[in-house]
Amino acid sequence: MPENQNIEWKAKWKDDYLEWICGFANAQGGKIYIGCDDDGKVIGLPNIRKLLEDVPNKIRNAMSIVVDVNQLERDGKEYLEIVVPPYPVAINCKGVYYYRSGSTMQTLSGPELESFILRKRGASWDNMPLPGFTLDDIDDELVKRFKTLAAKKGRIDQSVLDEDKADLMEKLRLTNAGYYTNAAMLLFCKDPDRWQLGAYTKIGFFENDADLRYQDEIHGSLLEQIDKIIEVIHLKYMKAKITYEGMQRIERYFVPDAALREALLNALCHKQYESGVPIQISVYEDKMYIANCGRLPDNWTADSLMSKHASRPYNTAIANVYYLAGFIESWGRGIEKICQACKEDGSPLPAYTVHPGDIMIQFTASEDRVIRSATYKVTEKVTEKVTETLDEKSMQILALISEDPAYTSTTIADKLSISRKTVSQRLKELKEKGIIERIGSDRKGYWNIKS
């Protein structure tokens, strides 16, 4: 049997393995075999009788738990099997908490430890009371926005939506022990940054992994952030590939709108807000990463995400409000919907990367959606012969037309900071050279770069 997430082979006993036992107990349980090499071949233990007595005592003294320690034999050689069950409460080893994630052992501390202990107690950070956050901090316009969305979706009785602000918060289960919760703050406060670090989203455009060209931060309520993020990404970070069918203008981003929205909602809904780290969106010309601090449910892997699964939201209170507002479904279909949107759009499927402290989704552009704009590169429809006969200004104009065939002379002039007269002259020259043609009228038509 090879080593995996729940099995370890060790040649001899070391007291350091107490930490591994603690990590197994806090995760999904596991087994440690003492007296085996890295390939699982039994090499034997000369002091197995003493270990049978010492190991259970060491475990009990360090963690106050009981595990099975079994003497086994193979090919005439004896070895130990330590069977660690998963524990429903948080276990520490000499005051330190460990957690087994994949094939790694994590030391839990700070917000991560707080979140872990809460989960073991059946609680969640978003449902914890927030002293000092009062009814006056709940924004009336956000409450009105939620009521409008929820009424349109029809997932909550209208009589509940007719309640006043205080009673509505109660009905939405956003109170605890007489206080409003962290979820109430994140959802219905205009400025959640006042109460929680990292309750926002960072967006950056990268030329490569080392060079950040520009960035933005999206702040505000979780009911507002989603639309703000999409608006900024489309206006500033992603350029749509513009094509025409007759006179109909068609815009296609390299990430389908439905897939982008679902991925962002997943990040906002499942993030570990207690980490104090914002959601991070990295945009390139040909790919996009969305990363957030979070963790998968126990026993889940990246493969589990891509297959059919039940809904297991990390922030149950936030997820409930998102569901009632019509933002998400309650069946764990978010990733399925992302993949479906990509398939229907003819885009590559996304890839998930799961680290011990964060989860990241990567969207990759198909080659026909990539717009090379940083150095005014034009499309393949412009041959080497053409580029040799044009000066830099004409090439810049041609690149803008390639970016959006509907650009007017005024728009091109504004983007290049030159006169409209100069643009008109260059466009005329490009037409005379047979490089471009005008389809339709001056007001409603568009430019076409000839093959």
PDB file of N, CA, C and O in Angstrom, residues 24-74:
ATOM      1  N   PHE A  24      -3.312  13.904  11.981  1.00  0.00           N
ATOM      2  CA  PHE A  24      -4.304  12.923  11.539  1.00  0.00           C
ATOM      3  C   PHE A  24      -5.584  13.035  12.364  1.00  0.00           C
ATOM      4  O   PHE A  24      -6.690  12.974  11.820  1.00  0.00           O
ATOM      5  N   ALA A  25      -5.438  13.173  13.674  1.00  0.00           N
ATOM      6  CA  ALA A  25      -6.605  13.237  14.557  1.00  0.00           C
ATOM      7  C   ALA A  25      -7.473  14.456  14.250  1.00  0.00           C
ATOM      8  O   ALA A  25      -8.701  14.393  14.338  1.00  0.00           O
ATOM      9  N   ASN A  26      -6.840  15.556  13.877  1.00  0.00           N
ATOM     10  CA  ASN A  26      -7.588  16.783  13.579  1.00  0.00           C
ATOM     11  C   ASN A  26      -8.163  16.791  12.167  1.00  0.00           C
ATOM     12  O   ASN A  26      -9.033  17.620  11.868  1.00  0.00           O
ATOM     13  N   ALA A  27      -7.685  15.903  11.302  1.00  0.00           N
ATOM     14  CA  ALA A  27      -8.179  15.851   9.926  1.00  0.00           C
ATOM     15  C   ALA A  27      -9.097  14.641   9.749  1.00  0.00           C
ATOM     16  O   ALA A  27     -10.089  14.514  10.453  1.00  0.00           O
ATOM     17  N   GLN A  28      -8.730  13.748   8.832  1.00  0.00           N
ATOM     18  CA  GLN A  28      -9.613  12.613   8.526  1.00  0.00           C
ATOM     19  C   GLN A  28      -9.136  11.302   9.129  1.00  0.00           C
ATOM     20  O   GLN A  28      -9.607  10.231   8.748  1.00  0.00           O
ATOM     21  N   GLY A  29      -8.199  11.390  10.090  1.00  0.00           N
ATOM     22  CA  GLY A  29      -7.635  10.176  10.632  1.00  0.00           C
ATOM     23  C   GLY A  29      -6.576   9.624   9.696  1.00  0.00           C
ATOM     24  O   GLY A  29      -6.326  10.152   8.608  1.00  0.00           O
ATOM     25  N   GLY A  30      -5.912   8.546  10.100  1.00  0.00           N
ATOM     26  CA  GLY A  30      -4.887   7.964   9.251  1.00  0.00           C
ATOM     27  C   GLY A  30      -4.133   6.860   9.957  1.00  0.00           C
ATOM     28  O   GLY A  30      -4.447   6.498  11.109  1.00  0.00           O
ATOM     29  N   LYS A  31      -3.136   6.331   9.268  1.00  0.00           N
ATOM     30  CA  LYS A  31      -2.335   5.239   9.821  1.00  0.00           C
ATOM     31  C   LYS A  31      -0.850   5.538   9.613  1.00  0.00           C
ATOM     32  O   LYS A  31      -0.455   6.051   8.558  1.00  0.00           O
ATOM     33  N   ILE A  32      -0.051   5.217  10.634  1.00  0.00           N
ATOM     34  CA  ILE A  32       1.399   5.321  10.528  1.00  0.00           C
ATOM     35  C   ILE A  32       1.981   3.935  10.779  1.00  0.00           C
ATOM     36  O   ILE A  32       1.658   3.291  11.788  1.00  0.00           O
ATOM     37  N   TYR A  33       2.812   3.472   9.857  1.00  0.00           N
ATOM     38  CA  TYR A  33       3.450   2.164   9.995  1.00  0.00           C
ATOM     39  C   TYR A  33       4.921   2.377  10.340  1.00  0.00           C
ATOM     40  O   TYR A  33       5.655   3.040   9.603  1.00  0.00           O
ATOM     41  N   ILE A  34       5.330   1.840  11.491  1.00  0.00           N
ATOM     42  CA  ILE A  34       6.708   1.972  11.967  1.00  0.00           C
ATOM     43  C   ILE A  34       7.436   0.648  11.712  1.00  0.00           C
ATOM     44  O   ILE A  34       6.957  -0.412  12.113  1.00  0.00           O
ATOM     45  N   GLY A  35       8.590   0.756  11.024  1.00  0.00           N
ATOM     46  CA  GLY A  35       9.328  -0.447  10.676  1.00  0.00           C
ATOM     47  C   GLY A  35       9.229  -0.769   9.203  1.00  0.00           C
ATOM     48  O   GLY A  35       9.436  -1.917   8.804  1.00  0.00           O
ATOM     49  N   CYS A  36       8.924   0.249   8.369  1.00  0.00           N
ATOM     50  CA  CYS A  36       8.789   0.079   6.922  1.00  0.00           C
ATOM     51  C   CYS A  36       9.585   1.176   6.216  1.00  0.00           C
ATOM     52  O   CYS A  36       9.693   2.305   6.712  1.00  0.00           O
ATOM     53  N   ASP A  37      10.153   0.837   5.044  1.00  0.00           N
ATOM     54  CA  ASP A  37      10.874   1.860   4.300  1.00  0.00           C
ATOM     55  C   ASP A  37       9.892   2.718   3.513  1.00  0.00           C
ATOM     56  O   ASP A  37       8.664   2.532   3.598  1.00  0.00           O
ATOM     57  N   ASP A  38      10.426   3.659   2.730  1.00  0.00           N
ATOM     58  CA  ASP A  38       9.574   4.611   2.025  1.00  0.00           C
ATOM     59  C   ASP A  38       8.665   3.957   0.996  1.00  0.00           C
ATOM     60  O   ASP A  38       7.677   4.556   0.569  1.00  0.00           O
ATOM     61  N   ASP A  39       9.000   2.751   0.562  1.00  0.00           N
ATOM     62  CA  ASP A  39       8.175   2.037  -0.406  1.00  0.00           C
ATOM     63  C   ASP A  39       7.163   1.106   0.250  1.00  0.00           C
ATOM     64  O   ASP A  39       6.438   0.383  -0.434  1.00  0.00           O
ATOM     65  N   GLY A  40       7.139   1.105   1.593  1.00  0.00           N
ATOM     66  CA  GLY A  40       6.200   0.239   2.299  1.00  0.00           C
ATOM     67  C   GLY A  40       6.718  -1.155   2.562  1.00  0.00           C
ATOM     68  O   GLY A  40       5.995  -2.006   3.084  1.00  0.00           O
ATOM     69  N   LYS A  41       7.977  -1.407   2.222  1.00  0.00           N
ATOM     70  CA  LYS A  41       8.562  -2.728   2.468  1.00  0.00           C
ATOM     71  C   LYS A  41       8.924  -2.853   3.947  1.00  0.00           C
ATOM     72  O   LYS A  41       9.561  -1.977   4.536  1.00  0.00           O
ATOM     73  N   VAL A  42       8.514  -3.944   4.561  1.00  0.00           N
ATOM     74  CA  VAL A  42       8.776  -4.152   5.987  1.00  0.00           C
ATOM     75  C   VAL A  42      10.260  -4.444   6.199  1.00  0.00           C
ATOM     76  O   VAL A  42      10.823  -5.362   5.583  1.00  0.00           O
ATOM     77  N   ILE A  43      10.888  -3.637   7.083  1.00  0.00           N
ATOM     78  CA  ILE A  43      12.301  -3.864   7.411  1.00  0.00           C
ATOM     79  C   ILE A  43      12.466  -4.322   8.862  1.00  0.00           C
ATOM     80  O   ILE A  43      13.546  -4.716   9.273  1.00  0.00           O
ATOM     81  N   GLY A  44      11.370  -4.265   9.641  1.00  0.00           N
ATOM     82  CA  GLY A  44      11.389  -4.789  11.003  1.00  0.00           C
ATOM     83  C   GLY A  44      11.798  -3.777  12.051  1.00  0.00           C
ATOM     84  O   GLY A  44      12.429  -2.755  11.761  1.00  0.00           O
ATOM     85  N   LEU A  45      11.410  -4.092  13.316  1.00  0.00           N
ATOM     86  CA  LEU A  45      11.756  -3.255  14.467  1.00  0.00           C
ATOM     87  C   LEU A  45      12.391  -4.136  15.540  1.00  0.00           C
ATOM     88  O   LEU A  45      11.773  -5.095  15.999  1.00  0.00           O
ATOM     89  N   PRO A  46      13.619  -3.805  15.966  1.00  0.00           N
ATOM     90  CA  PRO A  46      14.262  -4.635  16.985  1.00  0.00           C
ATOM     91  C   PRO A  46      13.673  -4.431  18.387  1.00  0.00           C
ATOM     92  O   PRO A  46      13.754  -5.306  19.234  1.00  0.00           O
ATOM     93  N   ASN A  47      13.070  -3.269  18.645  1.00  0.00           N
ATOM     94  CA  ASN A  47      12.575  -2.940  19.998  1.00  0.00           C
ATOM     95  C   ASN A  47      11.059  -2.833  20.038  1.00  0.00           C
ATOM     96  O   ASN A  47      10.496  -1.994  20.738  1.00  0.00           O
ATOM     97  N   ILE A  48      10.381  -3.683  19.307  1.00  0.00           N
ATOM     98  CA  ILE A  48       8.932  -3.538  19.154  1.00  0.00           C
ATOM     99  C   ILE A  48       8.184  -3.729  20.472  1.00  0.00           C
ATOM    100  O   ILE A  48       7.173  -3.069  20.716  1.00  0.00           O
ATOM    101  N   ARG A  49       8.681  -4.601  21.364  1.00  0.00           N
ATOM    102  CA  ARG A  49       7.984  -4.831  22.636  1.00  0.00           C
ATOM    103  C   ARG A  49       7.943  -3.541  23.467  1.00  0.00           C
ATOM    104  O   ARG A  49       6.920  -3.192  24.043  1.00  0.00           O
ATOM    105  N   LYS A  50       9.069  -2.846  23.506  1.00  0.00           N
ATOM    106  CA  LYS A  50       9.131  -1.608  24.285  1.00  0.00           C
ATOM    107  C   LYS A  50       8.254  -0.521  23.657  1.00  0.00           C
ATOM    108  O   LYS A  50       7.558   0.226  24.363  1.00  0.00           O
ATOM    109  N   LEU A  51       8.238  -0.456  22.321  1.00  0.00           N
ATOM    110  CA  LEU A  51       7.420   0.544  21.639  1.00  0.00           C
ATOM    111  C   LEU A  51       5.925   0.296  21.843  1.00  0.00           C
ATOM    112  O   LEU A  51       5.142   1.248  21.930  1.00  0.00           O
ATOM    113  N   LEU A  52       5.544  -0.965  21.931  1.00  0.00           N
ATOM    114  CA  LEU A  52       4.144  -1.271  22.181  1.00  0.00           C
ATOM    115  C   LEU A  52       3.639  -0.665  23.481  1.00  0.00           C
ATOM    116  O   LEU A  52       2.461  -0.330  23.621  1.00  0.00           O
ATOM    117  N   GLU A  53       4.551  -0.506  24.424  1.00  0.00           N
ATOM    118  CA  GLU A  53       4.186   0.098  25.703  1.00  0.00           C
ATOM    119  C   GLU A  53       4.397   1.603  25.693  1.00  0.00           C
ATOM    120  O   GLU A  53       3.560   2.366  26.199  1.00  0.00           O
ATOM    121  N   ASP A  54       5.520   2.050  25.078  1.00  0.00           N
ATOM    122  CA  ASP A  54       5.884   3.473  25.146  1.00  0.00           C
ATOM    123  C   ASP A  54       5.012   4.364  24.268  1.00  0.00           C
ATOM    124  O   ASP A  54       4.610   5.458  24.682  1.00  0.00           O
ATOM    125  N   VAL A  55       4.737   3.917  23.036  1.00  0.00           N
ATOM    126  CA  VAL A  55       4.036   4.786  22.090  1.00  0.00           C
ATOM    127  C   VAL A  55       2.645   5.193  22.582  1.00  0.00           C
ATOM    128  O   VAL A  55       2.295   6.385  22.563  1.00  0.00           O
ATOM    129  N   PRO A  56       1.788   4.261  23.044  1.00  0.00           N
ATOM    130  CA  PRO A  56       0.477   4.682  23.549  1.00  0.00           C
ATOM    131  C   PRO A  56       0.588   5.666  24.713  1.00  0.00           C
ATOM    132  O   PRO A  56      -0.208   6.611  24.808  1.00  0.00           O
ATOM    133  N   ASN A  57       1.582   5.468  25.598  1.00  0.00           N
ATOM    134  CA  ASN A  57       1.762   6.389  26.725  1.00  0.00           C
ATOM    135  C   ASN A  57       2.188   7.774  26.258  1.00  0.00           C
ATOM    136  O   ASN A  57       1.716   8.790  26.771  1.00  0.00           O
ATOM    137  N   LYS A  58       3.116   7.809  25.292  1.00  0.00           N
ATOM    138  CA  LYS A  58       3.557   9.099  24.761  1.00  0.00           C
ATOM    139  C   LYS A  58       2.392   9.864  24.125  1.00  0.00           C
ATOM    140  O   LYS A  58       2.250  11.086  24.298  1.00  0.00           O
ATOM    141  N   ILE A  59       1.567   9.152  23.379  1.00  0.00           N
ATOM    142  CA  ILE A  59       0.422   9.786  22.722  1.00  0.00           C
ATOM    143  C   ILE A  59      -0.569  10.307  23.750  1.00  0.00           C
ATOM    144  O   ILE A  59      -1.054  11.443  23.663  1.00  0.00           O
ATOM    145  N   ARG A  60      -0.847   9.481  24.771  1.00  0.00           N
ATOM    146  CA  ARG A  60      -1.801   9.887  25.803  1.00  0.00           C
ATOM    147  C   ARG A  60      -1.288  11.083  26.596  1.00  0.00           C
ATOM    148  O   ARG A  60      -2.031  12.035  26.887  1.00  0.00           O
ATOM    149  N   ASN A  61      -0.009  11.108  26.918  1.00  0.00           N
ATOM    150  CA  ASN A  61       0.562  12.209  27.696  1.00  0.00           C
ATOM    151  C   ASN A  61       0.637  13.502  26.892  1.00  0.00           C
ATOM    152  O   ASN A  61       0.464  14.590  27.442  1.00  0.00           O
ATOM    153  N   ALA A  62       0.899  13.387  25.578  1.00  0.00           N
ATOM    154  CA  ALA A  62       1.068  14.585  24.745  1.00  0.00           C
ATOM    155  C   ALA A  62      -0.257  15.163  24.281  1.00  0.00           C
ATOM    156  O   ALA A  62      -0.386  16.380  24.107  1.00  0.00           O
ATOM    157  N   MET A  63      -1.286  14.293  24.090  1.00  0.00           N
ATOM    158  CA  MET A  63      -2.529  14.750  23.456  1.00  0.00           C
ATOM    159  C   MET A  63      -3.792  14.365  24.196  1.00  0.00           C
ATOM    160  O   MET A  63      -4.884  14.798  23.810  1.00  0.00           O
ATOM    161  N   SER A  64      -3.676  13.522  25.200  1.00  0.00           N
ATOM    162  CA  SER A  64      -4.848  13.047  25.956  1.00  0.00           C
ATOM    163  C   SER A  64      -5.847  12.335  25.046  1.00  0.00           C
ATOM    164  O   SER A  64      -7.070  12.477  25.193  1.00  0.00           O
ATOM    165  N   ILE A  65      -5.342  11.570  24.086  1.00  0.00           N
ATOM    166  CA  ILE A  65      -6.215  10.765  23.242  1.00  0.00           C
ATOM    167  C   ILE A  65      -5.707   9.322  23.241  1.00  0.00           C
ATOM    168  O   ILE A  65      -4.560   9.046  23.614  1.00  0.00           O
ATOM    169  N   VAL A  66      -6.579   8.423  22.827  1.00  0.00           N
ATOM    170  CA  VAL A  66      -6.232   7.005  22.763  1.00  0.00           C
ATOM    171  C   VAL A  66      -6.324   6.541  21.313  1.00  0.00           C
ATOM    172  O   VAL A  66      -7.317   6.812  20.624  1.00  0.00           O
ATOM    173  N   VAL A  67      -5.261   5.877  20.840  1.00  0.00           N
ATOM    174  CA  VAL A  67      -5.252   5.328  19.485  1.00  0.00           C
ATOM    175  C   VAL A  67      -4.903   3.843  19.564  1.00  0.00           C
ATOM    176  O   VAL A  67      -4.397   3.367  20.592  1.00  0.00           O
ATOM    177  N   ASP A  68      -5.171   3.131  18.483  1.00  0.00           N
ATOM    178  CA  ASP A  68      -4.813   1.711  18.425  1.00  0.00           C
ATOM    179  C   ASP A  68      -3.366   1.564  17.972  1.00  0.00           C
ATOM    180  O   ASP A  68      -2.965   2.122  16.943  1.00  0.00           O
ATOM    181  N   VAL A  69      -2.573   0.811  18.743  1.00  0.00           N
ATOM    182  CA  VAL A  69      -1.196   0.495  18.358  1.00  0.00           C
ATOM    183  C   VAL A  69      -1.115  -1.021  18.237  1.00  0.00           C
ATOM    184  O   VAL A  69      -1.220  -1.741  19.242  1.00  0.00           O
ATOM    185  N   ASN A  70      -0.916  -1.515  17.030  1.00  0.00           N
ATOM    186  CA  ASN A  70      -0.980  -2.947  16.751  1.00  0.00           C
ATOM    187  C   ASN A  70       0.375  -3.494  16.301  1.00  0.00           C
ATOM    188  O   ASN A  70       1.099  -2.836  15.543  1.00  0.00           O
ATOM    189  N   GLN A  71       0.682  -4.681  16.788  1.00  0.00           N
ATOM    190  CA  GLN A  71       1.889  -5.375  16.335  1.00  0.00           C
ATOM    191  C   GLN A  71       1.525  -6.257  15.143  1.00  0.00           C
ATOM    192  O   GLN A  71       0.623  -7.083  15.215  1.00  0.00           O
ATOM    193  N   LEU A  72       2.234  -6.041  14.015  1.00  0.00           N
ATOM    194  CA  LEU A  72       1.976  -6.813  12.806  1.00  0.00           C
ATOM    195  C   LEU A  72       3.247  -7.540  12.375  1.00  0.00           C
ATOM    196  O   LEU A  72       4.350  -7.216  12.823  1.00  0.00           O
ATOM    197  N   GLU A  73       3.076  -8.515  11.495  1.00  0.00           N
ATOM    198  CA  GLU A  73       4.236  -9.278  11.026  1.00  0.00           C
ATOM    199  C   GLU A  73       4.071  -9.587   9.543  1.00  0.00           C
ATOM    200  O   GLU A  73       2.978  -9.882   9.065  1.00  0.00           O
ATOM    201  N   ARG A  74       5.187  -9.475   8.806  1.00  0.00           N
ATOM    202  CA  ARG A  74       5.199  -9.838   7.397  1.00  0.00           C
ATOM    203  C   ARG A  74       6.582 -10.393   7.046  1.00  0.00           C
ATOM    204  O   ARG A  74       7.599  -9.767   7.381  1.00  0.00           O
TER     205      ARG A  74
END
